[in-house]
């Protein structure tokens, strides 16, 4: 969960900075999480953020069509 949240928070502004990435990789290393798993979790987090944004777009669109 820590890795997931670090990745999610780092993506909220649209991109991961070098210091953010370095910190995430250091945390993953301390937790003995391989880079390949970090990459998989990162892709999963991005998919989730896209899913949430798409849902918000759909709801926004629906609310403007009702009025």
PDB file of N, CA and C in Angstrom:
ATOM      1  N   UNK A   1       0.831  -1.192   0.000  1.00  0.00           N
ATOM      2  CA  UNK A   1       0.000   0.000   0.000  1.00  0.00           C
ATOM      3  C   UNK A   1       0.873   1.253   0.000  1.00  0.00           C
ATOM      4  N   UNK A   2       1.993   1.219   0.687  1.00  0.00           N
ATOM      5  CA  UNK A   2       2.884   2.385   0.724  1.00  0.00           C
ATOM      6  C   UNK A   2       3.358   2.732  -0.677  1.00  0.00           C
ATOM      7  N   UNK A   3       3.819   1.744  -1.416  1.00  0.00           N
ATOM      8  CA  UNK A   3       4.312   1.974  -2.766  1.00  0.00           C
ATOM      9  C   UNK A   3       3.197   2.523  -3.655  1.00  0.00           C
ATOM     10  N   UNK A   4       2.029   1.937  -3.555  1.00  0.00           N
ATOM     11  CA  UNK A   4       0.877   2.392  -4.334  1.00  0.00           C
ATOM     12  C   UNK A   4       0.581   3.863  -4.053  1.00  0.00           C
ATOM     13  N   UNK A   5       0.533   4.233  -2.794  1.00  0.00           N
ATOM     14  CA  UNK A   5       0.218   5.613  -2.428  1.00  0.00           C
ATOM     15  C   UNK A   5       1.315   6.583  -2.852  1.00  0.00           C
ATOM     16  N   UNK A   6       2.571   6.177  -2.708  1.00  0.00           N
ATOM     17  CA  UNK A   6       3.661   7.038  -3.163  1.00  0.00           C
ATOM     18  C   UNK A   6       3.553   7.297  -4.666  1.00  0.00           C
ATOM     19  N   UNK A   7       3.278   6.262  -5.415  1.00  0.00           N
ATOM     20  CA  UNK A   7       3.137   6.413  -6.864  1.00  0.00           C
ATOM     21  C   UNK A   7       1.913   7.255  -7.210  1.00  0.00           C
ATOM     22  N   UNK A   8       0.802   7.001  -6.542  1.00  0.00           N
ATOM     23  CA  UNK A   8      -0.421   7.765  -6.820  1.00  0.00           C
ATOM     24  C   UNK A   8      -0.205   9.248  -6.544  1.00  0.00           C
ATOM     25  N   UNK A   9       0.363   9.553  -5.395  1.00  0.00           N
ATOM     26  CA  UNK A   9       0.599  10.949  -5.034  1.00  0.00           C
ATOM     27  C   UNK A   9       1.578  11.622  -5.993  1.00  0.00           C
ATOM     28  N   UNK A  10       2.573  10.874  -6.428  1.00  0.00           N
ATOM     29  CA  UNK A  10       3.565  11.470  -7.327  1.00  0.00           C
ATOM     30  C   UNK A  10       2.986  11.765  -8.710  1.00  0.00           C
ATOM     31  N   UNK A  11       1.935  11.064  -9.099  1.00  0.00           N
ATOM     32  CA  UNK A  11       1.316  11.275 -10.409  1.00  0.00           C
ATOM     33  C   UNK A  11       0.240  12.364 -10.393  1.00  0.00           C
ATOM     34  N   UNK A  12      -0.198  12.799  -9.243  1.00  0.00           N
ATOM     35  CA  UNK A  12      -1.330  13.725  -9.177  1.00  0.00           C
ATOM     36  C   UNK A  12      -1.088  15.041  -9.906  1.00  0.00           C
ATOM     37  N   UNK A  13       0.153  15.489  -9.984  1.00  0.00           N
ATOM     38  CA  UNK A  13       0.435  16.741 -10.689  1.00  0.00           C
ATOM     39  C   UNK A  13       0.739  16.515 -12.172  1.00  0.00           C
ATOM     40  N   UNK A  14       0.609  15.286 -12.636  1.00  0.00           N
ATOM     41  CA  UNK A  14       0.781  14.995 -14.047  1.00  0.00           C
ATOM     42  C   UNK A  14       2.091  14.331 -14.431  1.00  0.00           C
ATOM     43  N   UNK A  15       3.092  14.409 -13.566  1.00  0.00           N
ATOM     44  CA  UNK A  15       4.361  13.755 -13.883  1.00  0.00           C
ATOM     45  C   UNK A  15       5.145  13.489 -12.604  1.00  0.00           C
ATOM     46  N   UNK A  16       6.027  12.506 -12.689  1.00  0.00           N
ATOM     47  CA  UNK A  16       6.876  12.174 -11.542  1.00  0.00           C
ATOM     48  C   UNK A  16       8.209  12.903 -11.719  1.00  0.00           C
ATOM     49  N   UNK A  17       8.586  13.682 -10.729  1.00  0.00           N
ATOM     50  CA  UNK A  17       9.874  14.374 -10.781  1.00  0.00           C
ATOM     51  C   UNK A  17      10.996  13.388 -10.473  1.00  0.00           C
ATOM     52  N   UNK A  18      12.200  13.770 -10.795  1.00  0.00           N
ATOM     53  CA  UNK A  18      13.369  12.915 -10.517  1.00  0.00           C
ATOM     54  C   UNK A  18      13.499  12.629  -9.023  1.00  0.00           C
ATOM     55  N   UNK A  19      13.385  13.648  -8.151  1.00  0.00           N
ATOM     56  CA  UNK A  19      13.472  13.349  -6.715  1.00  0.00           C
ATOM     57  C   UNK A  19      12.357  12.404  -6.227  1.00  0.00           C
ATOM     58  N   UNK A  20      11.146  12.568  -6.768  1.00  0.00           N
ATOM     59  CA  UNK A  20      10.055  11.663  -6.391  1.00  0.00           C
ATOM     60  C   UNK A  20      10.388  10.232  -6.809  1.00  0.00           C
ATOM     61  N   UNK A  21      10.850  10.091  -8.041  1.00  0.00           N
ATOM     62  CA  UNK A  21      11.183   8.760  -8.549  1.00  0.00           C
ATOM     63  C   UNK A  21      12.298   8.127  -7.726  1.00  0.00           C
ATOM     64  N   UNK A  22      13.324   8.916  -7.424  1.00  0.00           N
ATOM     65  CA  UNK A  22      14.437   8.398  -6.623  1.00  0.00           C
ATOM     66  C   UNK A  22      13.957   7.929  -5.248  1.00  0.00           C
ATOM     67  N   UNK A  23      13.086   8.718  -4.624  1.00  0.00           N
ATOM     68  CA  UNK A  23      12.559   8.352  -3.303  1.00  0.00           C
ATOM     69  C   UNK A  23      11.738   7.071  -3.382  1.00  0.00           C
ATOM     70  N   UNK A  24      10.895   6.969  -4.385  1.00  0.00           N
ATOM     71  CA  UNK A  24      10.060   5.776  -4.555  1.00  0.00           C
ATOM     72  C   UNK A  24      10.937   4.546  -4.754  1.00  0.00           C
ATOM     73  N   UNK A  25      11.971   4.677  -5.559  1.00  0.00           N
ATOM     74  CA  UNK A  25      12.861   3.536  -5.798  1.00  0.00           C
ATOM     75  C   UNK A  25      13.641   3.162  -4.543  1.00  0.00           C
ATOM     76  N   UNK A  26      14.020   4.145  -3.738  1.00  0.00           N
ATOM     77  CA  UNK A  26      14.705   3.850  -2.473  1.00  0.00           C
ATOM     78  C   UNK A  26      13.778   3.112  -1.512  1.00  0.00           C
ATOM     79  N   UNK A  27      12.531   3.558  -1.432  1.00  0.00           N
ATOM     80  CA  UNK A  27      11.553   2.888  -0.567  1.00  0.00           C
ATOM     81  C   UNK A  27      11.336   1.458  -1.046  1.00  0.00           C
ATOM     82  N   UNK A  28      11.176   1.287  -2.344  1.00  0.00           N
ATOM     83  CA  UNK A  28      10.974  -0.054  -2.907  1.00  0.00           C
ATOM     84  C   UNK A  28      12.169  -0.953  -2.603  1.00  0.00           C
ATOM     85  N   UNK A  29      13.351  -0.401  -2.724  1.00  0.00           N
ATOM     86  CA  UNK A  29      14.559  -1.178  -2.428  1.00  0.00           C
ATOM     87  C   UNK A  29      14.580  -1.608  -0.959  1.00  0.00           C
ATOM     88  N   UNK A  30      14.242  -0.693  -0.052  1.00  0.00           N
ATOM     89  CA  UNK A  30      14.207  -1.024   1.385  1.00  0.00           C
ATOM     90  C   UNK A  30      13.176  -2.111   1.681  1.00  0.00           C
ATOM     91  N   UNK A  31      12.105  -2.132   0.872  1.00  0.00           N
ATOM     92  CA  UNK A  31      11.035  -3.114   1.062  1.00  0.00           C
ATOM     93  C   UNK A  31      11.302  -4.400   0.266  1.00  0.00           C
ATOM     94  N   UNK A  32      12.458  -4.443  -0.418  1.00  0.00           N
ATOM     95  CA  UNK A  32      12.845  -5.601  -1.230  1.00  0.00           C
ATOM     96  C   UNK A  32      11.849  -5.871  -2.357  1.00  0.00           C
ATOM     97  N   UNK A  33      11.350  -4.795  -2.953  1.00  0.00           N
ATOM     98  CA  UNK A  33      10.420  -4.903  -4.077  1.00  0.00           C
ATOM     99  C   UNK A  33      11.218  -4.708  -5.363  1.00  0.00           C
ATOM    100  N   UNK A  34      11.197  -5.688  -6.255  1.00  0.00           N
ATOM    101  CA  UNK A  34      11.962  -5.578  -7.504  1.00  0.00           C
ATOM    102  C   UNK A  34      11.436  -4.443  -8.396  1.00  0.00           C
ATOM    103  N   UNK A  35      12.318  -3.897  -9.215  1.00  0.00           N
ATOM    104  CA  UNK A  35      11.956  -2.821 -10.128  1.00  0.00           C
ATOM    105  C   UNK A  35      10.791  -3.226 -11.027  1.00  0.00           C
ATOM    106  N   UNK A  36      10.777  -4.468 -11.466  1.00  0.00           N
ATOM    107  CA  UNK A  36       9.693  -4.928 -12.345  1.00  0.00           C
ATOM    108  C   UNK A  36       8.337  -4.818 -11.654  1.00  0.00           C
ATOM    109  N   UNK A  37       8.303  -5.078 -10.359  1.00  0.00           N
ATOM    110  CA  UNK A  37       7.046  -4.957  -9.607  1.00  0.00           C
ATOM    111  C   UNK A  37       6.692  -3.486  -9.440  1.00  0.00           C
ATOM    112  N   UNK A  38       7.672  -2.639  -9.196  1.00  0.00           N
ATOM    113  CA  UNK A  38       7.424  -1.190  -9.103  1.00  0.00           C
ATOM    114  C   UNK A  38       6.799  -0.707 -10.408  1.00  0.00           C
ATOM    115  N   UNK A  39       7.332  -1.152 -11.522  1.00  0.00           N
ATOM    116  CA  UNK A  39       6.800  -0.749 -12.825  1.00  0.00           C
ATOM    117  C   UNK A  39       5.375  -1.246 -13.032  1.00  0.00           C
ATOM    118  N   UNK A  40       5.099  -2.466 -12.606  1.00  0.00           N
ATOM    119  CA  UNK A  40       3.738  -3.010 -12.721  1.00  0.00           C
ATOM    120  C   UNK A  40       2.756  -2.231 -11.850  1.00  0.00           C
ATOM    121  N   UNK A  41       3.152  -1.939 -10.618  1.00  0.00           N
ATOM    122  CA  UNK A  41       2.290  -1.174  -9.710  1.00  0.00           C
ATOM    123  C   UNK A  41       2.079   0.228 -10.269  1.00  0.00           C
ATOM    124  N   UNK A  42       3.123   0.818 -10.827  1.00  0.00           N
ATOM    125  CA  UNK A  42       3.003   2.148 -11.418  1.00  0.00           C
ATOM    126  C   UNK A  42       1.987   2.145 -12.559  1.00  0.00           C
ATOM    127  N   UNK A  43       2.057   1.165 -13.434  1.00  0.00           N
ATOM    128  CA  UNK A  43       1.098   1.058 -14.541  1.00  0.00           C
ATOM    129  C   UNK A  43      -0.318   0.880 -14.010  1.00  0.00           C
ATOM    130  N   UNK A  44      -0.478   0.082 -12.974  1.00  0.00           N
ATOM    131  CA  UNK A  44      -1.778  -0.156 -12.356  1.00  0.00           C
ATOM    132  C   UNK A  44      -2.329   1.138 -11.747  1.00  0.00           C
ATOM    133  N   UNK A  45      -1.461   1.885 -11.064  1.00  0.00           N
ATOM    134  CA  UNK A  45      -1.866   3.161 -10.465  1.00  0.00           C
ATOM    135  C   UNK A  45      -2.312   4.134 -11.560  1.00  0.00           C
ATOM    136  N   UNK A  46      -1.548   4.208 -12.640  1.00  0.00           N
ATOM    137  CA  UNK A  46      -1.928   5.097 -13.744  1.00  0.00           C
ATOM    138  C   UNK A  46      -3.269   4.694 -14.345  1.00  0.00           C
ATOM    139  N   UNK A  47      -3.486   3.399 -14.519  1.00  0.00           N
ATOM    140  CA  UNK A  47      -4.789   2.918 -15.009  1.00  0.00           C
ATOM    141  C   UNK A  47      -5.908   3.363 -14.080  1.00  0.00           C
ATOM    142  N   UNK A  48      -5.670   3.261 -12.777  1.00  0.00           N
ATOM    143  CA  UNK A  48      -6.676   3.668 -11.801  1.00  0.00           C
ATOM    144  C   UNK A  48      -6.964   5.150 -11.851  1.00  0.00           C
ATOM    145  N   UNK A  49      -5.920   5.956 -11.990  1.00  0.00           N
ATOM    146  CA  UNK A  49      -6.117   7.405 -12.084  1.00  0.00           C
ATOM    147  C   UNK A  49      -6.890   7.764 -13.350  1.00  0.00           C
ATOM    148  N   UNK A  50      -6.578   7.098 -14.462  1.00  0.00           N
ATOM    149  CA  UNK A  50      -7.319   7.333 -15.711  1.00  0.00           C
ATOM    150  C   UNK A  50      -8.786   6.936 -15.547  1.00  0.00           C
ATOM    151  N   UNK A  51      -9.023   5.834 -14.857  1.00  0.00           N
ATOM    152  CA  UNK A  51     -10.385   5.352 -14.619  1.00  0.00           C
ATOM    153  C   UNK A  51     -11.177   6.393 -13.828  1.00  0.00           C
ATOM    154  N   UNK A  52     -10.575   6.929 -12.784  1.00  0.00           N
ATOM    155  CA  UNK A  52     -11.238   7.944 -11.958  1.00  0.00           C
ATOM    156  C   UNK A  52     -11.514   9.194 -12.780  1.00  0.00           C
ATOM    157  N   UNK A  53     -10.535   9.646 -13.549  1.00  0.00           N
ATOM    158  CA  UNK A  53     -10.721  10.854 -14.360  1.00  0.00           C
ATOM    159  C   UNK A  53     -11.819  10.645 -15.402  1.00  0.00           C
ATOM    160  N   UNK A  54     -11.862   9.483 -16.008  1.00  0.00           N
ATOM    161  CA  UNK A  54     -12.911   9.177 -16.996  1.00  0.00           C
ATOM    162  C   UNK A  54     -14.283   9.178 -16.327  1.00  0.00           C
ATOM    163  N   UNK A  55     -14.386   8.626 -15.144  1.00  0.00           N
ATOM    164  CA  UNK A  55     -15.643   8.635 -14.409  1.00  0.00           C
ATOM    165  C   UNK A  55     -16.096  10.054 -14.103  1.00  0.00           C
ATOM    166  N   UNK A  56     -15.156  10.906 -13.699  1.00  0.00           N
ATOM    167  CA  UNK A  56     -15.495  12.299 -13.428  1.00  0.00           C
ATOM    168  C   UNK A  56     -15.982  13.005 -14.686  1.00  0.00           C
ATOM    169  N   UNK A  57     -15.339  12.708 -15.826  1.00  0.00           N
ATOM    170  CA  UNK A  57     -15.769  13.284 -17.099  1.00  0.00           C
ATOM    171  C   UNK A  57     -17.182  12.837 -17.459  1.00  0.00           C
ATOM    172  N   UNK A  58     -17.464  11.556 -17.276  1.00  0.00           N
ATOM    173  CA  UNK A  58     -18.796  11.035 -17.583  1.00  0.00           C
ATOM    174  C   UNK A  58     -19.859  11.686 -16.713  1.00  0.00           C
ATOM    175  N   UNK A  59     -19.577  11.802 -15.422  1.00  0.00           N
ATOM    176  CA  UNK A  59     -20.543  12.415 -14.518  1.00  0.00           C
ATOM    177  C   UNK A  59     -20.745  13.894 -14.833  1.00  0.00           C
ATOM    178  N   UNK A  60     -19.679  14.581 -15.171  1.00  0.00           N
ATOM    179  CA  UNK A  60     -19.775  15.990 -15.557  1.00  0.00           C
ATOM    180  C   UNK A  60     -20.630  16.141 -16.808  1.00  0.00           C
ATOM    181  N   UNK A  61     -20.371  15.282 -17.779  1.00  0.00           N
ATOM    182  CA  UNK A  61     -21.127  15.313 -19.022  1.00  0.00           C
ATOM    183  C   UNK A  61     -22.610  15.034 -18.778  1.00  0.00           C
ATOM    184  N   UNK A  62     -22.885  14.059 -17.927  1.00  0.00           N
ATOM    185  CA  UNK A  62     -24.269  13.707 -17.603  1.00  0.00           C
ATOM    186  C   UNK A  62     -24.969  14.859 -16.901  1.00  0.00           C
ATOM    187  N   UNK A  63     -24.267  15.543 -16.017  1.00  0.00           N
ATOM    188  CA  UNK A  63     -24.905  16.635 -15.260  1.00  0.00           C
ATOM    189  C   UNK A  63     -25.204  17.824 -16.173  1.00  0.00           C
ATOM    190  N   UNK A  64     -24.421  18.062 -17.196  1.00  0.00           N
ATOM    191  CA  UNK A  64     -24.693  19.177 -18.097  1.00  0.00           C
ATOM    192  C   UNK A  64     -25.815  18.839 -19.069  1.00  0.00           C
ATOM    193  N   UNK A  65     -26.038  17.562 -19.338  1.00  0.00           N
ATOM    194  CA  UNK A  65     -27.103  17.149 -20.239  1.00  0.00           C
ATOM    195  C   UNK A  65     -28.466  17.162 -19.552  1.00  0.00           C
ATOM    196  N   UNK A  66     -28.475  17.006 -18.240  1.00  0.00           N
ATOM    197  CA  UNK A  66     -29.731  16.969 -17.487  1.00  0.00           C
ATOM    198  C   UNK A  66     -30.361  18.350 -17.414  1.00  0.00           C
ATOM    199  N   UNK A  67     -29.513  19.356 -17.191  1.00  0.00           N
ATOM    200  CA  UNK A  67     -29.972  20.716 -16.964  1.00  0.00           C
ATOM    201  C   UNK A  67     -30.515  21.344 -18.173  1.00  0.00           C
TER     202      UNK A  67
END
